[in-house]
Tab-separated table of C-alpha atoms in Angstrom:
chain	number	residue	atom	x	y	z
A	733	UNK	CA	45.355	79.559	97.131
A	734	UNK	CA	44.858	82.696	95.043
A	735	UNK	CA	45.515	82.547	91.327
A	736	UNK	CA	48.405	84.962	91.500
A	737	UNK	CA	50.498	82.643	93.724
A	738	UNK	CA	52.712	79.902	92.335
A	739	UNK	CA	54.345	77.057	94.260
A	740	UNK	CA	58.009	77.770	94.894
A	741	UNK	CA	58.624	79.425	98.408
A	742	UNK	CA	58.208	76.833	101.098
A	743	UNK	CA	57.449	77.491	104.766
A	744	UNK	CA	55.994	75.050	107.359
A	745	UNK	CA	52.305	75.330	107.934
A	746	UNK	CA	52.680	76.147	111.618
A	747	UNK	CA	54.094	79.513	110.560
A	748	UNK	CA	50.988	80.181	108.484
A	749	UNK	CA	48.257	79.540	111.058
A	750	UNK	CA	45.725	77.169	109.386
A	751	UNK	CA	46.210	77.205	105.620
A	752	UNK	CA	47.117	73.531	105.124
A	753	UNK	CA	49.758	70.936	105.921
A	754	UNK	CA	52.435	72.600	103.820
A	755	UNK	CA	52.181	75.609	101.516
A	756	UNK	CA	54.770	76.555	98.924
A	757	UNK	CA	54.595	79.768	96.878
A	758	UNK	CA	56.290	82.664	95.265
A	759	UNK	CA	54.703	85.997	94.685
A	760	UNK	CA	54.601	87.074	91.082
A	761	UNK	CA	55.387	90.735	91.728
A	762	UNK	CA	58.935	89.602	92.384
A	763	UNK	CA	58.874	88.852	88.698
A	764	UNK	CA	57.312	92.204	87.691
A	765	UNK	CA	53.602	91.374	87.969
A	766	UNK	CA	51.405	94.041	89.553
A	767	UNK	CA	49.319	93.622	92.631
A	768	UNK	CA	45.817	94.786	93.578
A	769	UNK	CA	45.655	97.178	96.452
A	770	UNK	CA	42.785	98.772	98.283
A	771	UNK	CA	43.241	101.881	100.403
A	772	UNK	CA	40.608	103.040	102.882
A	773	UNK	CA	40.920	106.782	103.456
A	774	UNK	CA	41.709	109.391	100.813
A	775	UNK	CA	43.401	111.943	102.947
A	776	UNK	CA	47.058	112.886	102.926
A	777	UNK	CA	48.494	109.432	103.726
A	778	UNK	CA	45.955	107.500	101.606
A	779	UNK	CA	46.395	109.671	98.527
A	780	UNK	CA	50.180	109.599	98.588
A	781	UNK	CA	50.320	105.853	99.253
A	782	UNK	CA	47.764	105.118	96.494
A	783	UNK	CA	49.323	107.398	93.973
A	784	UNK	CA	52.854	105.977	94.539
A	785	UNK	CA	51.768	102.344	94.497
A	786	UNK	CA	49.943	102.978	91.218
A	787	UNK	CA	52.901	104.814	89.834
A	788	UNK	CA	55.004	101.563	89.909
A	789	UNK	CA	52.321	99.513	88.203
A	790	UNK	CA	49.928	98.250	90.876
A	791	UNK	CA	46.129	98.294	90.499
A	792	UNK	CA	44.957	100.663	93.276
A	793	UNK	CA	41.431	101.418	94.463
A	794	UNK	CA	40.934	104.159	96.956
A	795	UNK	CA	37.786	104.078	99.155
A	796	UNK	CA	36.313	106.928	101.054
A	797	UNK	CA	32.922	107.716	102.633
A	798	UNK	CA	32.953	111.260	101.278
A	799	UNK	CA	31.125	111.170	97.996
A	800	UNK	CA	31.951	114.677	97.111
A	801	UNK	CA	35.674	114.082	97.664
A	802	UNK	CA	35.603	110.942	95.607
A	803	UNK	CA	33.894	112.728	92.734
A	804	UNK	CA	36.537	115.414	92.795
A	805	UNK	CA	39.394	112.953	93.103
A	806	UNK	CA	38.057	110.975	90.145
A	807	UNK	CA	38.524	114.143	88.081
A	808	UNK	CA	42.032	114.591	89.383
A	809	UNK	CA	41.110	117.451	91.787
A	810	UNK	CA	42.851	117.200	95.146
A	811	UNK	CA	41.619	118.408	98.524
A	812	UNK	CA	45.182	119.084	99.653
A	813	UNK	CA	48.387	120.557	98.318
A	814	UNK	CA	51.492	118.388	98.101
A	815	UNK	CA	54.195	119.029	95.498
A	816	UNK	CA	53.975	116.549	92.613
A	817	UNK	CA	50.892	114.662	93.943
A	818	UNK	CA	48.303	116.110	91.676
A	819	UNK	CA	50.342	115.178	88.599
A	820	UNK	CA	50.986	111.704	89.864
A	821	UNK	CA	47.311	111.114	90.532
A	822	UNK	CA	46.337	112.436	87.160
A	823	UNK	CA	48.777	110.032	85.587
A	824	UNK	CA	47.397	107.181	87.606
A	825	UNK	CA	43.837	107.936	86.592
A	826	UNK	CA	44.770	108.152	82.924
A	827	UNK	CA	46.610	104.792	83.068
A	828	UNK	CA	43.654	103.104	84.742
A	829	UNK	CA	45.803	101.950	87.608
A	830	UNK	CA	44.276	104.389	90.121
A	831	UNK	CA	40.573	104.589	90.777
A	832	UNK	CA	38.322	106.066	93.503
A	833	UNK	CA	35.021	104.851	94.941
A	834	UNK	CA	32.623	105.037	97.903
A	835	UNK	CA	31.759	101.346	97.504
A	836	UNK	CA	33.327	99.603	100.366
A	837	UNK	CA	32.273	96.161	99.221
A	838	UNK	CA	33.962	96.753	95.901
A	839	UNK	CA	37.101	97.818	97.843
A	840	UNK	CA	37.242	94.694	100.017
A	841	UNK	CA	36.751	92.576	96.936
A	842	UNK	CA	39.448	94.346	95.009
A	843	UNK	CA	42.699	94.143	96.833
A	844	UNK	CA	44.722	91.416	98.591
A	845	UNK	CA	46.206	94.350	100.550
A	846	UNK	CA	43.703	96.353	102.481
A	847	UNK	CA	45.342	99.492	103.661
A	848	UNK	CA	43.804	101.425	106.564
A	849	UNK	CA	44.803	105.104	106.100
A	850	UNK	CA	42.097	107.010	107.957
A	851	UNK	CA	42.508	109.807	110.455
A	852	UNK	CA	43.242	109.301	114.132
A	853	UNK	CA	42.440	112.728	115.546
A	854	UNK	CA	43.107	113.389	119.232
A	855	UNK	CA	40.435	112.587	121.649
A	856	UNK	CA	39.576	114.962	124.570
A	857	UNK	CA	42.290	113.397	126.764
A	858	UNK	CA	44.920	113.644	124.086
A	859	UNK	CA	44.768	109.960	123.048
A	860	UNK	CA	44.303	108.869	119.510
A	861	UNK	CA	40.664	108.450	118.469
A	862	UNK	CA	40.466	104.997	116.824
A	863	UNK	CA	36.793	104.891	115.803
A	864	UNK	CA	37.575	105.354	112.086
A	865	UNK	CA	40.198	102.623	112.179
A	866	UNK	CA	37.760	100.218	113.876
A	867	UNK	CA	35.037	101.162	111.438
A	868	UNK	CA	37.253	100.165	108.508
A	869	UNK	CA	38.100	96.855	110.228
A	870	UNK	CA	34.421	96.149	110.664
A	871	UNK	CA	33.798	96.968	106.948
A	872	UNK	CA	36.567	94.678	105.773
A	873	UNK	CA	35.229	91.824	107.930
A	874	UNK	CA	31.686	92.433	106.766
A	875	UNK	CA	32.568	92.030	103.076
A	876	UNK	CA	35.602	89.654	103.177
A	877	UNK	CA	35.229	86.536	100.979
A	878	UNK	CA	38.831	85.331	100.895
A	879	UNK	CA	42.273	85.898	102.450
A	880	UNK	CA	43.207	89.486	103.071
A	881	UNK	CA	46.181	91.384	104.471
A	882	UNK	CA	45.020	94.319	106.508
A	883	UNK	CA	47.795	96.946	106.570
A	884	UNK	CA	47.491	99.645	109.186
A	885	UNK	CA	49.095	102.734	107.725
A	886	UNK	CA	47.407	105.162	110.108
A	887	UNK	CA	49.410	106.414	113.159
A	888	UNK	CA	47.888	104.476	116.054
A	889	UNK	CA	48.778	103.567	119.607
A	890	UNK	CA	50.498	100.349	120.530
A	891	UNK	CA	48.041	97.504	120.631
A	892	UNK	CA	45.836	98.797	117.845
A	893	UNK	CA	46.691	95.877	115.582
A	894	UNK	CA	45.343	93.570	118.312
A	895	UNK	CA	42.159	95.567	118.410
A	896	UNK	CA	41.803	95.478	114.628
A	897	UNK	CA	42.469	91.692	114.675
A	898	UNK	CA	39.842	91.114	117.348
A	899	UNK	CA	37.329	93.398	115.603
A	900	UNK	CA	37.665	91.438	112.320
A	901	UNK	CA	37.485	88.077	114.060
A	902	UNK	CA	34.375	89.039	115.959
A	903	UNK	CA	32.648	90.315	112.790
A	904	UNK	CA	33.534	87.121	110.921
A	905	UNK	CA	32.169	84.950	113.805
A	906	UNK	CA	28.945	87.003	113.666
A	907	UNK	CA	28.659	86.132	109.987
A	908	UNK	CA	29.501	82.431	110.803
A	909	UNK	CA	32.304	82.927	108.242
A	910	UNK	CA	35.893	81.483	108.317
A	911	UNK	CA	38.425	83.389	106.236
A	912	UNK	CA	42.115	83.715	106.963
A	913	UNK	CA	43.540	87.243	107.374
A	914	UNK	CA	46.625	88.934	108.744
A	915	UNK	CA	46.929	92.354	110.353
A	916	UNK	CA	50.180	94.234	109.718
A	917	UNK	CA	51.621	97.427	111.081
A	918	UNK	CA	53.250	99.508	108.335
A	919	UNK	CA	53.487	103.032	109.564
A	920	UNK	CA	54.097	105.972	107.248
A	921	UNK	CA	57.078	108.372	107.488
A	922	UNK	CA	56.000	111.067	105.069
A	923	UNK	CA	57.119	114.675	105.463
A	924	UNK	CA	54.595	117.239	104.367
A	925	UNK	CA	56.102	118.991	101.303
A	926	UNK	CA	58.278	115.996	100.449
A	927	UNK	CA	55.923	113.055	100.670
A	928	UNK	CA	56.340	111.725	97.159
A	929	UNK	CA	60.111	111.600	97.484
A	930	UNK	CA	59.749	109.990	100.918
A	931	UNK	CA	57.552	107.200	99.566
A	932	UNK	CA	59.303	106.600	96.290
A	933	UNK	CA	62.846	106.694	97.924
A	934	UNK	CA	62.244	105.752	101.561
A	935	UNK	CA	64.879	105.859	104.199
A	936	UNK	CA	63.198	102.803	105.850
A	937	UNK	CA	60.134	100.710	105.383
A	938	UNK	CA	58.871	99.464	108.731
A	939	UNK	CA	56.778	96.249	108.677
A	940	UNK	CA	55.413	94.736	111.867
A	941	UNK	CA	54.062	91.240	111.472
A	942	UNK	CA	54.135	87.852	113.271
A	943	UNK	CA	53.709	85.874	110.031
A	944	UNK	CA	56.774	85.102	107.750
A	945	UNK	CA	54.535	84.638	104.718
A	946	UNK	CA	52.940	88.087	105.143
A	947	UNK	CA	56.398	89.589	105.443
A	948	UNK	CA	57.352	88.023	102.014
A	949	UNK	CA	54.186	89.491	100.475
A	950	UNK	CA	55.003	92.954	101.890
A	951	UNK	CA	58.490	92.641	100.512
A	952	UNK	CA	56.987	91.889	97.105
A	953	UNK	CA	54.693	94.911	97.242
A	954	UNK	CA	57.544	97.236	98.274
A	955	UNK	CA	60.167	95.739	95.940
A	956	UNK	CA	60.018	98.656	93.450
A	957	UNK	CA	60.942	101.063	96.304
A	958	UNK	CA	63.628	98.818	97.709
A	959	UNK	CA	65.913	98.053	94.744
A	960	UNK	CA	69.411	99.547	95.444
A	961	UNK	CA	69.522	98.468	99.081
A	962	UNK	CA	67.316	96.671	101.612
A	963	UNK	CA	65.360	99.449	103.334
A	964	UNK	CA	62.763	97.072	104.867
A	965	UNK	CA	63.002	96.565	108.677
A	966	UNK	CA	60.843	93.821	109.937
A	967	UNK	CA	59.798	93.619	113.582
A	968	UNK	CA	56.976	92.502	115.825
A	969	UNK	CA	53.742	94.427	115.486
A	970	UNK	CA	53.826	96.380	118.772
A	971	UNK	CA	57.354	97.541	118.159
A	972	UNK	CA	56.358	98.763	114.685
A	973	UNK	CA	53.437	100.729	116.201
A	974	UNK	CA	55.760	102.357	118.753
A	975	UNK	CA	58.433	103.158	116.113
A	976	UNK	CA	56.173	105.697	114.461
A	977	UNK	CA	55.387	107.504	117.694
A	978	UNK	CA	59.008	107.362	118.833
A	979	UNK	CA	60.259	108.864	115.561
A	980	UNK	CA	57.875	111.867	115.728
A	981	UNK	CA	58.473	112.301	119.504
A	982	UNK	CA	62.249	112.407	118.968
A	983	UNK	CA	62.002	115.016	116.157
A	984	UNK	CA	59.617	117.123	118.264
A	985	UNK	CA	61.937	116.821	121.199
A	986	UNK	CA	64.902	118.201	119.087
A	987	UNK	CA	62.814	121.160	118.031
A	988	UNK	CA	61.626	121.988	121.524
A	989	UNK	CA	65.119	121.532	122.937
A	990	UNK	CA	66.492	123.998	120.404
A	991	UNK	CA	63.741	126.488	121.169
A	992	UNK	CA	64.383	126.220	124.856
A	993	UNK	CA	68.081	126.785	124.236
A	994	UNK	CA	67.244	129.757	122.001
A	995	UNK	CA	65.329	131.371	124.816
A	996	UNK	CA	68.287	130.817	127.152
A	997	UNK	CA	70.773	132.169	124.552
A	998	UNK	CA	68.660	135.279	124.009
A	999	UNK	CA	68.865	136.145	127.731
A	1000	UNK	CA	72.570	135.329	127.955
A	1001	UNK	CA	73.443	137.510	124.931
A	1002	UNK	CA	74.519	134.578	122.806
A	1003	UNK	CA	73.534	133.961	119.210
A	1004	UNK	CA	71.585	130.689	118.853
A	1005	UNK	CA	72.401	130.370	115.116
A	1006	UNK	CA	76.120	130.250	115.909
A	1007	UNK	CA	75.326	127.747	118.635
A	1008	UNK	CA	73.369	125.707	116.149
A	1009	UNK	CA	76.319	125.501	113.762
A	1010	UNK	CA	78.590	124.590	116.613
A	1011	UNK	CA	76.581	121.684	117.869
A	1012	UNK	CA	75.275	120.586	114.454
A	1013	UNK	CA	78.827	119.850	113.394
A	1014	UNK	CA	78.954	117.009	115.913
A	1015	UNK	CA	77.949	113.972	113.957
A	1016	UNK	CA	76.166	112.593	116.998
A	1017	UNK	CA	73.789	115.600	116.859
A	1018	UNK	CA	73.596	116.614	113.242
A	1019	UNK	CA	71.935	119.639	111.680
A	1020	UNK	CA	68.432	118.192	111.084
A	1021	UNK	CA	65.549	119.567	113.253
A	1022	UNK	CA	67.690	121.898	115.319
A	1023	UNK	CA	66.404	125.107	113.727
A	1024	UNK	CA	64.979	127.487	116.352
A	1025	UNK	CA	61.708	129.126	115.612
A	1026	UNK	CA	58.199	129.969	116.744
A	1027	UNK	CA	57.126	126.389	117.345
A	1028	UNK	CA	56.114	123.302	115.385
A	1029	UNK	CA	52.617	122.456	114.169
A	1030	UNK	CA	50.992	120.158	111.675
A	1031	UNK	CA	48.826	117.094	112.065
A	1032	UNK	CA	51.561	114.820	113.395
A	1033	UNK	CA	53.942	116.119	116.034
A	1034	UNK	CA	51.474	117.736	118.457
A	1035	UNK	CA	49.017	114.871	118.193
A	1036	UNK	CA	51.603	112.049	118.338
A	1037	UNK	CA	53.496	113.502	121.298
A	1038	UNK	CA	50.231	113.836	123.216
A	1039	UNK	CA	49.097	110.311	122.211
A	1040	UNK	CA	52.431	108.699	123.295
A	1041	UNK	CA	52.226	110.614	126.543
A	1042	UNK	CA	48.680	109.218	127.058
A	1043	UNK	CA	49.680	105.710	126.188
A	1044	UNK	CA	52.513	105.860	128.738
A	1045	UNK	CA	50.064	107.004	131.392
A	1046	UNK	CA	47.771	104.125	130.622
A	1047	UNK	CA	50.491	101.685	131.620
A	1048	UNK	CA	51.406	103.597	134.738
A	1049	UNK	CA	54.416	105.598	133.512
A	1050	UNK	CA	54.641	109.406	133.639
A	1051	UNK	CA	56.398	110.556	130.547
A	1052	UNK	CA	57.754	113.804	131.873
A	1053	UNK	CA	60.060	114.603	128.982
A	1054	UNK	CA	57.115	114.288	126.463
A	1055	UNK	CA	55.071	116.606	128.608
A	1056	UNK	CA	57.846	119.129	128.654
A	1057	UNK	CA	58.303	118.897	124.871
A	1058	UNK	CA	54.718	119.893	124.207
A	1059	UNK	CA	54.647	122.516	126.923
A	1060	UNK	CA	57.731	124.213	125.505
A	1061	UNK	CA	56.191	124.155	122.022
A	1062	UNK	CA	52.938	125.597	123.269
A	1063	UNK	CA	54.757	128.419	124.826
A	1064	UNK	CA	56.950	128.943	121.824
A	1065	UNK	CA	53.934	129.573	119.574
A	1066	UNK	CA	53.282	132.722	121.582
A	1067	UNK	CA	56.807	134.046	121.483
A	1068	UNK	CA	56.323	136.392	118.546
A	1069	UNK	CA	53.146	137.782	120.127
A	1070	UNK	CA	55.054	138.582	123.281
A	1071	UNK	CA	57.792	140.304	121.382
A	1072	UNK	CA	55.293	142.357	119.429
A	1073	UNK	CA	53.405	143.341	122.518
A	1074	UNK	CA	56.598	144.406	124.281
A	1075	UNK	CA	57.771	146.528	121.364
A	1076	UNK	CA	54.513	148.394	121.282
A	1077	UNK	CA	54.282	148.805	125.085
A	1078	UNK	CA	51.392	146.293	125.426
A	1079	UNK	CA	48.972	148.250	123.276
A	1080	UNK	CA	48.213	146.665	119.843
A	1081	UNK	CA	44.791	148.223	119.402
A	1082	UNK	CA	44.359	149.658	115.920
A	1083	UNK	CA	47.662	148.238	114.639
A	1084	UNK	CA	47.931	146.407	111.397
A	1085	UNK	CA	50.420	143.606	110.766
A	1086	UNK	CA	51.706	142.090	107.540
A	1087	UNK	CA	52.099	138.361	107.991
A	1088	UNK	CA	54.180	136.121	105.710
A	1089	UNK	CA	53.310	132.440	106.077
A	1090	UNK	CA	50.158	130.663	107.235
A	1091	UNK	CA	50.951	126.962	106.663
A	1092	UNK	CA	52.776	125.185	109.545
A	1093	UNK	CA	55.745	124.551	107.286
A	1094	UNK	CA	56.737	125.305	103.632
A	1095	UNK	CA	55.388	123.337	100.674
A	1096	UNK	CA	52.017	122.500	102.160
A	1097	UNK	CA	48.694	124.194	102.669
A	1098	UNK	CA	48.180	122.512	106.072
A	1099	UNK	CA	47.423	124.906	108.853
A	1100	UNK	CA	46.608	122.338	111.570
A	1101	UNK	CA	48.249	123.425	114.820
A	1102	UNK	CA	50.041	126.132	112.842
A	1103	UNK	CA	51.897	128.868	114.833
A	1104	UNK	CA	50.330	131.406	112.534
A	1105	UNK	CA	46.921	130.652	114.024
A	1106	UNK	CA	48.047	131.326	117.579
A	1107	UNK	CA	49.689	134.519	116.384
A	1108	UNK	CA	46.727	135.855	114.388
A	1109	UNK	CA	44.211	134.987	117.055
A	1110	UNK	CA	46.280	136.682	119.721
A	1111	UNK	CA	46.634	139.785	117.589
A	1112	UNK	CA	42.882	139.933	116.929
A	1113	UNK	CA	42.173	139.541	120.668
A	1114	UNK	CA	44.451	142.521	121.257
A	1115	UNK	CA	42.521	144.654	118.708
A	1116	UNK	CA	44.986	144.402	115.831
A	1117	UNK	CA	44.354	143.593	112.155
A	1118	UNK	CA	46.298	141.139	109.955
A	1119	UNK	CA	47.128	141.241	106.238
A	1120	UNK	CA	48.399	137.769	105.369
A	1121	UNK	CA	50.001	135.958	102.460
A	1122	UNK	CA	51.005	132.322	101.910
A	1123	UNK	CA	51.937	130.715	98.630
A	1124	UNK	CA	49.508	127.779	99.108
A	1125	UNK	CA	47.387	128.128	102.322
A	1126	UNK	CA	45.178	131.092	101.507
A	1127	UNK	CA	42.183	128.857	100.644
A	1128	UNK	CA	42.717	126.852	103.785
A	1129	UNK	CA	42.852	130.016	105.905
A	1130	UNK	CA	39.610	131.249	104.301
A	1131	UNK	CA	38.045	127.899	105.049
A	1132	UNK	CA	39.047	128.073	108.728
A	1133	UNK	CA	38.319	131.663	109.487
A	1134	UNK	CA	35.825	132.690	106.870
A	1135	UNK	CA	35.333	136.327	106.061
A	1136	UNK	CA	36.285	138.648	109.022
A	1137	UNK	CA	37.003	142.244	109.080
A	1138	UNK	CA	40.262	142.008	110.905
A	1139	UNK	CA	41.811	139.603	108.344
A	1140	UNK	CA	42.787	140.462	104.751
A	1141	UNK	CA	44.243	137.726	102.625
A	1142	UNK	CA	46.630	138.972	99.958
A	1143	UNK	CA	47.699	137.263	96.761
A	1144	UNK	CA	51.330	138.302	97.003
A	1145	UNK	CA	53.730	139.376	99.837
A	1146	UNK	CA	54.052	142.948	98.720
A	1147	UNK	CA	50.332	143.511	99.060
A	1148	UNK	CA	50.451	142.616	102.787
A	1149	UNK	CA	52.772	145.615	103.418
A	1150	UNK	CA	50.264	148.342	102.498
A	1151	UNK	CA	49.237	150.140	105.617
A	1152	UNK	CA	51.028	147.698	107.881
A	1153	UNK	CA	52.898	148.688	111.049
A	1154	UNK	CA	55.318	145.771	110.927
A	1155	UNK	CA	56.202	142.574	109.111
A	1156	UNK	CA	55.800	139.228	110.820
A	1157	UNK	CA	57.484	136.160	109.230
A	1158	UNK	CA	56.054	132.818	110.412
A	1159	UNK	CA	56.690	130.203	107.739
A	1160	UNK	CA	60.083	129.804	106.017
A	1161	UNK	CA	58.937	129.686	102.390
A	1162	UNK	CA	61.831	129.979	99.938
A	1163	UNK	CA	60.145	133.088	98.347
A	1164	UNK	CA	60.417	134.981	101.672
A	1165	UNK	CA	64.228	134.406	102.117
A	1166	UNK	CA	65.598	137.251	99.935
A	1167	UNK	CA	63.060	140.090	99.825
A	1168	UNK	CA	63.696	143.654	98.765
A	1169	UNK	CA	64.222	145.348	102.126
A	1170	UNK	CA	64.171	148.819	100.742
A	1171	UNK	CA	60.720	148.144	99.294
A	1172	UNK	CA	59.543	146.676	102.625
A	1173	UNK	CA	60.915	149.714	104.440
A	1174	UNK	CA	59.155	152.071	102.059
A	1175	UNK	CA	55.784	150.411	102.366
A	1176	UNK	CA	55.732	149.759	106.085
A	1177	UNK	CA	54.559	152.676	108.375
A	1178	UNK	CA	57.751	151.857	110.368
A	1179	UNK	CA	60.743	149.663	109.560
A	1180	UNK	CA	60.011	146.810	112.024
A	1181	UNK	CA	60.327	143.017	111.344
A	1182	UNK	CA	59.521	140.179	113.722
A	1183	UNK	CA	61.101	136.995	112.265
A	1184	UNK	CA	59.901	133.765	113.738
A	1185	UNK	CA	62.234	131.635	111.562
A	1186	UNK	CA	65.511	133.529	111.699
A	1187	UNK	CA	65.556	134.027	107.932
A	1188	UNK	CA	67.506	137.309	107.938
A	1189	UNK	CA	70.854	138.691	109.109
A	1190	UNK	CA	70.499	141.007	112.082
A	1191	UNK	CA	73.644	143.013	111.099
A	1192	UNK	CA	72.398	143.589	107.569
A	1193	UNK	CA	68.998	144.774	108.864
A	1194	UNK	CA	70.613	147.064	111.334
A	1195	UNK	CA	72.500	148.642	108.474
A	1196	UNK	CA	69.186	148.942	106.462
A	1197	UNK	CA	67.622	150.847	109.390
A	1198	UNK	CA	65.232	148.195	110.655
A	1199	UNK	CA	64.270	147.215	114.185
A	1200	UNK	CA	64.587	143.467	113.998
A	1201	UNK	CA	63.360	140.811	116.401
A	1202	UNK	CA	64.226	137.109	115.869
A	1203	UNK	CA	64.489	133.945	117.944
A	1204	UNK	CA	67.489	133.414	120.223
A	1205	UNK	CA	69.445	136.393	118.942
A	1206	UNK	CA	70.005	139.963	120.208
A	1207	UNK	CA	67.310	142.360	119.305
A	1208	UNK	CA	68.062	145.108	116.765
A	1209	UNK	CA	66.228	148.230	117.984
A	1210	UNK	CA	66.568	151.507	115.979
């Protein structure tokens, strides 16, 4: 066996496939010895995983095909914004525990654990595109020279581990090579804006494996994150794969349900914020993810809801609730545009709007599927201009849209107000929660606010002389 394993933990060989008549071992990391880890993919999940594993003493090598990205990462320059990540990566690089490379052979040779953390973008039919996952599996098999644990961290459909297993086995057979390996499902549960805390102090660590030995090795790797109570939940591989999709689909469902209810409340003359407090006090419901707004976005919820719906269809089940969740969300992204159009009698030509918030949520620069994009593009189609600010997503917005006459990106919120006909609030950044309303009123051509996150008090804005439109509450029209 490998030189970092000592004889102590005994399990019958039939549980370990074909590694000998009886194998006994204990993993040294239980005693405080670091492990070697390779991570394929240096995007959001890969970087957070690599940085956090290096932070607790492991020797981590991150592999990516993008040479320019690797060069930047090696200097501590990140392609994404995530609070605390840049500092943690810089610390890992200085300590020598975190390195970056484009050399796949080096990566396969480095780590007992081979994490797959590449993207699974939606295909044309809404299903998850697995070509990058399969490519990594082929790469691992091509260069494998001894036992490896292949850990799938990417969000993938049920059955992907079987496909990865078959891919590696086929590649090894083509090489006429026989090396033992295990494939594990270990989905991530990282919230954008709080990913470091989520990894370092997880609510749960899901591990899907059919091999008791592999489970013990994963327990050893995650021991530093699992000290005050056992957060690891072991299950079969397919259940682990489904758990990730189920979690995101449940959260998306709560959001769409609340937005649906907000639209009903608005028409009935009720206040959805008071309703939210009323139902949230029920411990069976809770307060998390029941905030009404202008829709969810990001790289996870939209993609995962669609992918789960597609997976259900492939086994002959019509997931009608999932379909409704995404349909409600798609409609909700247009709700501010509808309110704006109604206020101005359907004619937005020549209007200028101040927009606060571009990222799909606070504490990230991610604009994938962001409600701000639907709103801005709708305003442009109607002949309006946008003056936008976001604390972190200005560069990302510039990358997506380039230079265009109808978009001005401003370095601070106040600058967006100059020459604007109304203020639009799309992302609930902390810095937007308590603005100077008298300053806003003085700078806007008319005191009008469209609030897509219900940040402000309608009664107070009425007293301040604003027309105020929010989600699921009575309009304030002056």
